[in-house]
PDB file of C-alpha atoms and ligand atoms in Angstrom:
ATOM      1  CA  MET Y   1       8.958   9.871  24.284  1.00  0.00           C
ATOM      2  CA  LYS Y   2      10.005   8.460  20.931  1.00  0.00           C
ATOM      3  CA  PRO Y   3       7.538   6.340  18.918  1.00  0.00           C
ATOM      4  CA  ILE Y   4       8.965   3.681  16.604  1.00  0.00           C
ATOM      5  CA  VAL Y   5       7.291   1.637  13.848  1.00  0.00           C
ATOM      6  CA  ASP Y   6       8.684  -1.813  13.123  1.00  0.00           C
ATOM      7  CA  HIS Y   7       8.449  -2.096   9.350  1.00  0.00           C
ATOM      8  CA  ASP Y   8       8.870  -5.864   9.495  1.00  0.00           C
ATOM      9  CA  LEU Y   9       5.519  -6.023  11.307  1.00  0.00           C
ATOM     10  CA  CYS Y  10       3.502  -3.103   9.873  1.00  0.00           C
ATOM     11  CA  ILE Y  11       0.712  -4.179   7.519  1.00  0.00           C
ATOM     12  CA  GLY Y  12      -0.213  -0.646   6.467  1.00  0.00           C
ATOM     13  CA  CYS Y  13      -3.732  -0.608   7.892  1.00  0.00           C
ATOM     14  CA  GLY Y  14      -3.557   3.141   8.549  1.00  0.00           C
ATOM     15  CA  ILE Y  15      -5.050   3.064  12.035  1.00  0.00           C
ATOM     16  CA  CYS Y  16      -2.082   4.887  13.555  1.00  0.00           C
ATOM     17  CA  GLU Y  17      -2.373   7.704  11.030  1.00  0.00           C
ATOM     18  CA  ASP Y  18      -6.103   7.961  11.729  1.00  0.00           C
ATOM     19  CA  MET Y  19      -5.437   8.186  15.473  1.00  0.00           C
ATOM     20  CA  CYS Y  20      -2.476  10.547  15.375  1.00  0.00           C
ATOM     21  CA  PRO Y  21      -1.661  12.057  11.964  1.00  0.00           C
ATOM     22  CA  GLU Y  22       0.733  14.517  13.611  1.00  0.00           C
ATOM     23  CA  VAL Y  23       3.101  11.608  14.247  1.00  0.00           C
ATOM     24  CA  PHE Y  24       2.257   8.713  11.907  1.00  0.00           C
ATOM     25  CA  GLN Y  25       2.092   8.861   8.133  1.00  0.00           C
ATOM     26  CA  LEU Y  26       1.177   6.055   5.749  1.00  0.00           C
ATOM     27  CA  ARG Y  27       3.301   6.224   2.622  1.00  0.00           C
ATOM     28  CA  ASP Y  28       3.060   4.840  -0.898  1.00  0.00           C
ATOM     29  CA  ASP Y  29       5.159   1.828   0.045  1.00  0.00           C
ATOM     30  CA  GLY Y  30       2.296   0.707   2.311  1.00  0.00           C
ATOM     31  CA  LEU Y  31       4.130   1.299   5.572  1.00  0.00           C
ATOM     32  CA  ALA Y  32       3.590   3.773   8.374  1.00  0.00           C
ATOM     33  CA  TYR Y  33       6.406   6.194   9.186  1.00  0.00           C
ATOM     34  CA  VAL Y  34       7.075   8.329  12.224  1.00  0.00           C
ATOM     35  CA  ILE Y  35       7.196  11.933  11.040  1.00  0.00           C
ATOM     36  CA  ASN Y  36       7.718  13.482  14.469  1.00  0.00           C
ATOM     37  CA  GLU Y  37      10.273  11.755  16.693  1.00  0.00           C
ATOM     38  CA  SER Y  38      10.013  14.329  19.476  1.00  0.00           C
ATOM     39  CA  PRO Y  39       6.270  14.715  19.892  1.00  0.00           C
ATOM     40  CA  GLU Y  40       4.755  17.299  22.174  1.00  0.00           C
ATOM     41  CA  PRO Y  41       3.284  15.932  25.455  1.00  0.00           C
ATOM     42  CA  GLU Y  42      -0.271  16.593  24.289  1.00  0.00           C
ATOM     43  CA  LEU Y  43       0.294  13.906  21.637  1.00  0.00           C
ATOM     44  CA  TYR Y  44       1.378  11.217  24.092  1.00  0.00           C
ATOM     45  CA  GLY Y  45      -2.218  10.031  24.619  1.00  0.00           C
ATOM     46  CA  PRO Y  46      -3.023   9.627  20.918  1.00  0.00           C
ATOM     47  CA  ILE Y  47       0.362   7.935  20.356  1.00  0.00           C
ATOM     48  CA  ARG Y  48      -0.307   5.398  23.129  1.00  0.00           C
ATOM     49  CA  ASP Y  49      -3.802   4.841  21.726  1.00  0.00           C
ATOM     50  CA  ALA Y  50      -2.309   4.195  18.277  1.00  0.00           C
ATOM     51  CA  ALA Y  51       0.171   1.725  19.756  1.00  0.00           C
ATOM     52  CA  ASP Y  52      -2.648  -0.048  21.601  1.00  0.00           C
ATOM     53  CA  MET Y  53      -4.839  -0.170  18.480  1.00  0.00           C
ATOM     54  CA  CYS Y  54      -2.178  -1.393  16.052  1.00  0.00           C
ATOM     55  CA  PRO Y  55      -3.367  -4.896  15.089  1.00  0.00           C
ATOM     56  CA  VAL Y  56       0.151  -6.298  14.790  1.00  0.00           C
ATOM     57  CA  GLU Y  57       1.771  -4.409  17.686  1.00  0.00           C
ATOM     58  CA  ALA Y  58       4.244  -2.764  15.330  1.00  0.00           C
ATOM     59  CA  ILE Y  59       4.426   0.458  17.328  1.00  0.00           C
ATOM     60  CA  SER Y  60       6.782   0.657  20.274  1.00  0.00           C
ATOM     61  CA  ILE Y  61       7.496   3.622  22.492  1.00  0.00           C
ATOM     62  CA  GLU Y  62      10.849   4.623  23.924  1.00  0.00           C
ATOM     63  CA  GLU Y  63      10.229   6.526  27.106  1.00  0.00           C
ATOM     64  CA  GLY Y  64      12.384   9.424  28.136  1.00  0.00           C
TER      65      GLY Y  64
HETATM   66  S1  LIG U 101      -1.509   0.719  12.994  1.00  0.00           S
HETATM   67 FE1  LIG U 101       0.274  -0.661  12.947  1.00  0.00          FE
HETATM   68  S2  LIG U 101      -0.007  -1.973  11.168  1.00  0.00           S
HETATM   69 FE2  LIG U 101      -1.406  -0.237  10.955  1.00  0.00          FE
HETATM   70  S3  LIG U 101      -0.245   1.210   9.690  1.00  0.00           S
HETATM   71 FE3  LIG U 101       0.118   1.750  11.839  1.00  0.00          FE
HETATM   72  S4  LIG U 101       2.000   0.648  12.413  1.00  0.00           S
HETATM   73 FE4  LIG U 101       1.239  -0.253  10.514  1.00  0.00          FE
END
């Protein structure tokens, strides 16, 4: 699984970082970044939750 943040959509609310700080990091430019592109399986749940909770659906997930 590879999570991706679309920076054209992200509004920097920080929800993804709250839900899964191992993978998402809000930076000074007000956008969330993926800091772990090969997350361990135990993080898949929190990553999917973050994607579901993102208010602008900026998080997509490449399976595989
Ligand atoms: S939850 Fe969505 S809008 Fe909020 S910081 Fe994360 S990617 Fe950006």
